[in-house]
mmCIF file of C-alpha atoms in Angstrom:
data_model
loop_
_atom_site.group_PDB
_atom_site.id
_atom_site.type_symbol
_atom_site.label_atom_id
_atom_site.label_comp_id
_atom_site.label_asym_id
_atom_site.label_seq_id
_atom_site.Cartn_x
_atom_site.Cartn_y
_atom_site.Cartn_z
ATOM 1 C CA MET A 1 106.130 95.989 121.376
ATOM 2 C CA LEU A 2 104.136 97.005 118.147
ATOM 3 C CA ILE A 3 105.553 99.505 115.786
ATOM 4 C CA GLY A 4 103.664 102.173 113.634
ATOM 5 C CA ILE A 5 104.454 104.763 111.112
ATOM 6 C CA THR A 6 102.831 107.936 109.979
ATOM 7 C CA LEU A 7 102.269 108.903 106.346
ATOM 8 C CA PRO A 8 103.592 111.685 104.141
ATOM 9 C CA GLN A 9 100.262 113.552 104.468
ATOM 10 C CA PHE A 10 101.105 117.266 103.981
ATOM 11 C CA ARG A 11 100.547 117.398 100.222
ATOM 12 C CA HIS A 12 97.872 117.679 97.707
ATOM 13 C CA ASP A 13 97.989 114.233 96.270
ATOM 14 C CA ALA A 14 97.450 111.013 98.222
ATOM 15 C CA GLU A 15 99.472 108.623 96.210
ATOM 16 C CA ALA A 16 102.575 109.033 98.244
ATOM 17 C CA ALA A 17 100.678 108.318 101.520
ATOM 18 C CA ILE A 18 98.911 105.293 100.005
ATOM 19 C CA THR A 19 102.315 103.886 98.732
ATOM 20 C CA VAL A 20 103.963 104.250 101.986
ATOM 21 C CA ALA A 21 100.877 102.547 103.755
ATOM 22 C CA ARG A 22 101.108 99.653 101.194
ATOM 23 C CA ARG A 23 104.833 99.402 101.719
ATOM 24 C CA ALA A 24 104.426 99.381 105.650
ATOM 25 C CA GLU A 25 102.073 96.524 105.322
ATOM 26 C CA ALA A 26 104.262 94.571 103.261
ATOM 27 C CA ALA A 27 107.146 95.117 105.308
ATOM 28 C CA GLY A 28 105.352 93.789 108.452
ATOM 29 C CA LEU A 29 104.730 97.005 110.357
ATOM 30 C CA ASP A 30 101.901 96.845 112.813
ATOM 31 C CA GLY A 31 100.128 100.172 112.238
ATOM 32 C CA VAL A 32 99.674 103.083 109.893
ATOM 33 C CA PHE A 33 98.555 106.263 111.496
ATOM 34 C CA VAL A 34 97.313 109.727 110.087
ATOM 35 C CA PHE A 35 97.557 113.244 111.471
ATOM 36 C CA ASP A 36 94.390 115.497 111.996
ATOM 37 C CA HIS A 37 95.473 118.875 111.023
ATOM 38 C CA LEU A 38 94.238 121.560 108.676
ATOM 39 C CA TRP A 39 97.820 122.378 107.668
ATOM 40 C CA PRO A 40 101.258 121.350 108.997
ATOM 41 C CA MET A 41 102.001 122.922 112.258
ATOM 42 C CA GLY A 42 103.038 126.599 111.757
ATOM 43 C CA GLN A 43 102.869 126.280 107.938
ATOM 44 C CA ARG A 44 99.349 127.361 107.055
ATOM 45 C CA MET A 45 100.217 127.936 103.300
ATOM 46 C CA ARG A 46 100.859 124.167 102.975
ATOM 47 C CA PRO A 47 98.209 121.507 102.198
ATOM 48 C CA ALA A 48 97.095 118.578 104.472
ATOM 49 C CA LEU A 49 95.155 115.609 103.364
ATOM 50 C CA HIS A 50 91.966 115.189 105.457
ATOM 51 C CA SER A 51 92.505 112.459 107.925
ATOM 52 C CA THR A 52 89.359 110.357 107.915
ATOM 53 C CA THR A 53 89.000 110.618 104.069
ATOM 54 C CA LEU A 54 92.627 109.232 103.783
ATOM 55 C CA LEU A 55 91.692 106.441 106.244
ATOM 56 C CA GLY A 56 88.786 105.554 104.010
ATOM 57 C CA ALA A 57 91.049 105.087 101.217
ATOM 58 C CA LEU A 58 93.539 102.973 103.208
ATOM 59 C CA ALA A 59 90.643 100.774 104.239
ATOM 60 C CA ALA A 60 90.440 99.689 100.607
ATOM 61 C CA GLU A 61 94.206 99.849 99.784
ATOM 62 C CA THR A 62 95.321 97.664 102.737
ATOM 63 C CA ASP A 63 94.345 94.204 104.205
ATOM 64 C CA ARG A 64 96.036 93.611 107.562
ATOM 65 C CA VAL A 65 97.799 96.594 108.982
ATOM 66 C CA LEU A 66 96.091 98.496 111.629
ATOM 67 C CA LEU A 67 94.865 102.032 110.720
ATOM 68 C CA GLY A 68 94.728 104.832 113.201
ATOM 69 C CA THR A 69 94.320 108.509 113.985
ATOM 70 C CA LEU A 70 96.944 110.384 115.851
ATOM 71 C CA VAL A 71 95.170 112.065 117.070
ATOM 72 C CA ALA A 72 91.532 112.999 115.771
ATOM 73 C CA ARG A 73 90.816 116.322 117.467
ATOM 74 C CA VAL A 74 87.522 117.081 119.132
ATOM 75 C CA GLY A 75 85.900 120.279 118.230
ATOM 76 C CA LEU A 76 86.704 120.407 114.458
ATOM 77 C CA VAL A 77 83.346 118.744 113.886
ATOM 78 C CA PRO A 78 80.434 117.940 116.338
ATOM 79 C CA ASP A 79 81.052 115.002 118.615
ATOM 80 C CA ALA A 80 78.231 113.051 117.059
ATOM 81 C CA VAL A 81 79.843 113.555 113.593
ATOM 82 C CA LEU A 82 83.281 112.479 114.704
ATOM 83 C CA VAL A 83 82.005 109.352 116.449
ATOM 84 C CA HIS A 84 79.736 108.340 113.461
ATOM 85 C CA THR A 85 82.674 108.739 111.234
ATOM 86 C CA LEU A 86 85.061 106.765 113.311
ATOM 87 C CA VAL A 87 82.418 103.981 113.754
ATOM 88 C CA SER A 88 81.825 103.920 109.876
ATOM 89 C CA LEU A 89 85.677 103.560 109.452
ATOM 90 C CA HIS A 90 85.821 100.925 112.117
ATOM 91 C CA ARG A 91 83.262 98.859 110.021
ATOM 92 C CA MET A 92 85.017 99.691 106.649
ATOM 93 C CA THR A 93 88.288 98.344 107.956
ATOM 94 C CA GLY A 94 86.830 95.155 109.455
ATOM 95 C CA GLY A 95 87.727 96.319 112.948
ATOM 96 C CA ARG A 96 91.363 97.391 112.154
ATOM 97 C CA LEU A 97 90.751 100.954 113.444
ATOM 98 C CA ILE A 98 92.524 102.469 116.349
ATOM 99 C CA ALA A 99 90.638 105.789 117.104
ATOM 100 C CA ALA A 100 93.153 108.031 118.974
ATOM 101 C CA LEU A 101 91.446 111.063 120.207
ATOM 102 C CA GLY A 102 92.935 114.323 121.557
ATOM 103 C CA THR A 103 91.834 117.720 122.805
ATOM 104 C CA GLY A 104 94.245 119.858 120.763
ATOM 105 C CA ASP A 105 96.191 122.664 122.439
ATOM 106 C CA SER A 106 97.066 126.282 122.082
ATOM 107 C CA LEU A 107 98.993 125.538 119.010
ATOM 108 C CA ASN A 108 95.907 124.295 117.300
ATOM 109 C CA ARG A 109 93.788 127.389 118.051
ATOM 110 C CA GLU A 110 94.902 129.179 114.829
ATOM 111 C CA GLU A 111 93.719 126.252 112.726
ATOM 112 C CA ASN A 112 90.269 126.348 114.296
ATOM 113 C CA GLU A 113 89.725 130.112 114.149
ATOM 114 C CA ALA A 114 90.957 130.395 110.466
ATOM 115 C CA TYR A 115 87.914 128.419 109.490
ATOM 116 C CA GLY A 116 85.442 129.952 111.992
ATOM 117 C CA VAL A 117 85.384 126.813 114.331
ATOM 118 C CA PRO A 118 85.262 127.793 117.982
ATOM 119 C CA PHE A 119 88.090 126.666 120.237
ATOM 120 C CA ALA A 120 86.440 125.518 123.292
ATOM 121 C CA PRO A 121 87.790 125.872 126.842
ATOM 122 C CA VAL A 122 89.987 122.909 127.899
ATOM 123 C CA ALA A 123 87.507 121.452 130.348
ATOM 124 C CA ASP A 124 84.934 121.224 127.514
ATOM 125 C CA ARG A 125 87.386 119.725 125.225
ATOM 126 C CA VAL A 126 88.468 116.971 127.918
ATOM 127 C CA ALA A 127 84.742 116.340 128.550
ATOM 128 C CA SER A 128 84.130 115.820 124.784
ATOM 129 C CA VAL A 129 87.094 113.433 124.409
ATOM 130 C CA VAL A 130 85.698 111.356 127.368
ATOM 131 C CA ASP A 131 82.256 111.353 125.800
ATOM 132 C CA CYS A 132 83.435 110.353 122.327
ATOM 133 C CA CYS A 133 85.471 107.617 123.736
ATOM 134 C CA ARG A 134 82.732 106.025 125.765
ATOM 135 C CA ARG A 135 80.649 106.106 122.693
ATOM 136 C CA LEU A 136 83.220 104.572 120.354
ATOM 137 C CA ARG A 137 84.011 101.811 122.989
ATOM 138 C CA ALA A 138 80.471 100.973 123.193
ATOM 139 C CA ALA A 139 80.381 100.371 119.460
ATOM 140 C CA GLY A 140 83.440 98.111 119.714
ATOM 141 C CA VAL A 141 86.110 100.690 118.541
ATOM 142 C CA THR A 142 89.550 100.545 120.028
ATOM 143 C CA THR A 143 90.381 104.040 121.535
ATOM 144 C CA TRP A 144 93.420 105.939 122.739
ATOM 145 C CA ILE A 145 93.660 109.311 124.193
ATOM 146 C CA GLY A 146 96.567 111.436 123.264
ATOM 147 C CA GLY A 147 97.921 114.283 125.377
ATOM 148 C CA ARG A 148 100.259 115.216 128.178
ATOM 149 C CA SER A 149 98.234 117.421 130.649
ATOM 150 C CA PRO A 150 97.180 115.823 133.931
ATOM 151 C CA ALA A 151 93.477 116.221 133.055
ATOM 152 C CA VAL A 152 94.018 114.323 129.697
ATOM 153 C CA ARG A 153 96.014 111.636 131.115
ATOM 154 C CA MET A 154 93.236 110.901 133.715
ATOM 155 C CA ALA A 155 90.640 111.006 131.023
ATOM 156 C CA ALA A 156 92.574 107.975 129.543
ATOM 157 C CA ALA A 157 90.774 105.872 132.075
ATOM 158 C CA ASN A 158 87.834 106.045 129.723
ATOM 159 C CA ALA A 159 89.994 104.717 126.699
ATOM 160 C CA ASP A 160 91.732 101.672 125.764
ATOM 161 C CA GLY A 161 95.136 103.362 125.744
ATOM 162 C CA TRP A 162 97.241 106.543 126.213
ATOM 163 C CA ASN A 163 99.660 108.207 123.813
ATOM 164 C CA GLY A 164 102.422 110.568 124.788
ATOM 165 C CA TRP A 165 103.834 112.326 121.811
ATOM 166 C CA GLY A 166 107.318 113.815 121.207
ATOM 167 C CA ILE A 167 108.997 113.280 124.625
ATOM 168 C CA ASP A 168 112.086 111.319 125.750
ATOM 169 C CA VAL A 169 111.901 108.048 127.481
ATOM 170 C CA PRO A 170 112.265 109.311 131.285
ATOM 171 C CA THR A 171 109.697 112.061 130.649
ATOM 172 C CA TRP A 172 107.292 109.546 128.975
ATOM 173 C CA ALA A 173 107.862 107.108 131.803
ATOM 174 C CA GLY A 174 107.005 109.608 134.328
ATOM 175 C CA GLU A 175 103.837 110.803 132.660
ATOM 176 C CA ALA A 176 102.734 107.292 131.951
ATOM 177 C CA ALA A 177 102.923 106.716 135.599
ATOM 178 C CA GLY A 178 100.038 109.195 136.133
ATOM 179 C CA VAL A 179 97.773 107.415 133.699
ATOM 180 C CA PRO A 180 95.144 105.133 135.326
ATOM 181 C CA HIS A 181 96.047 101.557 135.149
ATOM 182 C CA GLY A 182 94.364 99.065 132.726
ATOM 183 C CA GLY A 183 95.128 100.446 129.251
ATOM 184 C CA GLU A 184 97.951 100.441 126.732
ATOM 185 C CA LEU A 185 100.748 102.877 127.210
ATOM 186 C CA THR A 186 102.006 104.075 123.797
ATOM 187 C CA TRP A 187 104.578 106.671 122.482
ATOM 188 C CA GLY A 188 104.635 108.604 119.281
ATOM 189 C CA GLY A 189 107.208 111.080 117.886
ATOM 190 C CA GLN A 190 109.259 112.253 115.020
ATOM 191 C CA VAL A 191 112.355 110.202 114.057
ATOM 192 C CA LEU A 192 115.108 110.534 111.564
ATOM 193 C CA ILE A 193 117.373 107.577 111.031
ATOM 194 C CA GLY A 194 120.172 106.444 108.674
ATOM 195 C CA ARG A 195 122.052 103.204 108.178
ATOM 196 C CA THR A 196 125.211 104.904 109.203
ATOM 197 C CA GLN A 197 126.062 107.644 111.328
ATOM 198 C CA ALA A 198 127.349 109.570 108.449
ATOM 199 C CA GLU A 199 123.977 109.136 106.678
ATOM 200 C CA ALA A 200 122.066 110.055 109.778
ATOM 201 C CA ASP A 201 124.186 113.201 110.165
ATOM 202 C CA ALA A 202 123.576 114.083 106.622
ATOM 203 C CA LYS A 203 119.764 113.732 107.071
ATOM 204 C CA LEU A 204 119.910 115.858 110.155
ATOM 205 C CA ARG A 205 121.631 118.700 108.338
ATOM 206 C CA THR A 206 119.000 118.504 105.553
ATOM 207 C CA HIS A 207 115.921 118.404 107.616
ATOM 208 C CA GLY A 208 117.022 120.137 110.753
ATOM 209 C CA SER A 209 116.551 119.081 114.367
ATOM 210 C CA ARG A 210 113.387 119.935 116.409
ATOM 211 C CA PRO A 211 112.251 119.315 120.080
ATOM 212 C CA GLY A 212 111.757 115.521 120.797
ATOM 213 C CA LEU A 213 113.310 114.253 117.610
ATOM 214 C CA VAL A 214 114.968 110.749 117.844
ATOM 215 C CA ALA A 215 117.803 111.041 115.440
ATOM 216 C CA GLY A 216 120.683 108.680 114.655
ATOM 217 C CA THR A 217 121.070 105.170 113.116
ATOM 218 C CA VAL A 218 118.827 102.149 113.065
ATOM 219 C CA ASP A 219 120.682 100.922 116.171
ATOM 220 C CA ASP A 220 119.861 104.252 118.107
ATOM 221 C CA LEU A 221 116.173 104.031 117.357
ATOM 222 C CA ASN A 222 116.309 100.325 118.544
ATOM 223 C CA ALA A 223 117.825 101.502 121.755
ATOM 224 C CA HIS A 224 115.139 104.155 122.271
ATOM 225 C CA ILE A 225 112.279 101.642 121.487
ATOM 226 C CA ASP A 226 113.980 99.110 123.860
ATOM 227 C CA ALA A 227 113.922 101.748 126.556
ATOM 228 C CA LEU A 228 110.308 102.477 125.926
ATOM 229 C CA ALA A 229 109.487 98.807 126.165
ATOM 230 C CA ALA A 230 111.308 98.442 129.461
ATOM 231 C CA ALA A 231 109.213 101.485 130.769
ATOM 232 C CA GLY A 232 105.977 99.759 129.965
ATOM 233 C CA ALA A 233 105.151 101.015 126.402
ATOM 234 C CA SER A 234 103.207 98.571 124.071
ATOM 235 C CA TRP A 235 103.336 100.766 120.884
ATOM 236 C CA ALA A 236 105.905 103.081 119.363
ATOM 237 C CA VAL A 237 104.425 105.241 116.461
ATOM 238 C CA CYS A 238 107.206 106.671 114.377
ATOM 239 C CA ALA A 239 106.932 109.642 112.282
ATOM 240 C CA PRO A 240 109.925 109.711 109.962
ATOM 241 C CA LEU A 241 110.804 113.200 108.856
ATOM 242 C CA ASP A 242 111.905 111.759 105.467
ATOM 243 C CA VAL A 243 109.082 109.354 104.912
ATOM 244 C CA GLY A 244 107.997 111.023 101.801
ATOM 245 C CA THR A 245 111.288 111.507 100.252
ATOM 246 C CA ASP A 246 113.495 108.240 101.292
ATOM 247 C CA PRO A 247 112.050 105.211 100.153
ATOM 248 C CA ASP A 248 114.230 103.277 102.501
ATOM 249 C CA ALA A 249 112.518 105.039 105.590
ATOM 250 C CA VAL A 250 109.825 102.304 105.773
ATOM 251 C CA GLU A 251 112.400 99.327 105.287
ATOM 252 C CA MET A 252 114.595 100.671 108.096
ATOM 253 C CA LEU A 253 111.784 101.057 110.480
ATOM 254 C CA SER A 254 110.686 97.471 109.414
ATOM 255 C CA GLU A 255 114.171 96.271 110.607
ATOM 256 C CA VAL A 256 113.575 97.973 113.946
ATOM 257 C CA ALA A 257 110.121 96.279 114.234
ATOM 258 C CA ALA A 258 111.621 92.791 113.261
ATOM 259 C CA ALA A 259 113.484 92.767 116.582
ATOM 260 C CA TYR A 260 110.161 92.432 118.373
ATOM 261 C CA ARG A 261 108.738 89.545 116.391
#
């Protein structure tokens, strides 16, 4: 089981994201992943660092850790531009890129329309994901497809892996069973952990709960990832809600990762 982390990306300055990426690499985590949003979900007045620009900076600021999108959405730029950008990042990183692609969903429509970017019908977006994955794989880029609809999961036959985001283990296992065989099965989701139950409870009061959140102690997250591994997952990409505010968030996740070394 490989363990990844997302970065504190919803801010004007990239220094915090770069610092977390360096710390994650030093702590032995396997991957660092970035979101592809124009603003945080439902918070259009907040900033968001541009995903592929940030990955370009991380290519220079890290040496070993894998770097990935989770997920790069088709339709924000022409498919050819997206493929060219990701192939360029693949070369810049020395082959360390995981290009996870997605179609977006109804929650992303507002982001597109605010900038005058058409939000294509779902069938067209699935076709774009498949086409981009095929071209990226032909260029030697590792690809995942992220998404939970049956059409998206079937499209994962054209990628190296599938990612199911923000769902519990039984639901993830059921949906993973509908993914064509042969690729990696990966999980991603928000987490909020403390070293003690009291610390975990205090964090939950501060940050609040939300659907799909894995909250509790380091042991609780270990148990969650153990269950994912038993269900066939090869990656767990964790998005700590406090990654930008608690310097210990990376270290606690590295303790989880150490169990799989």
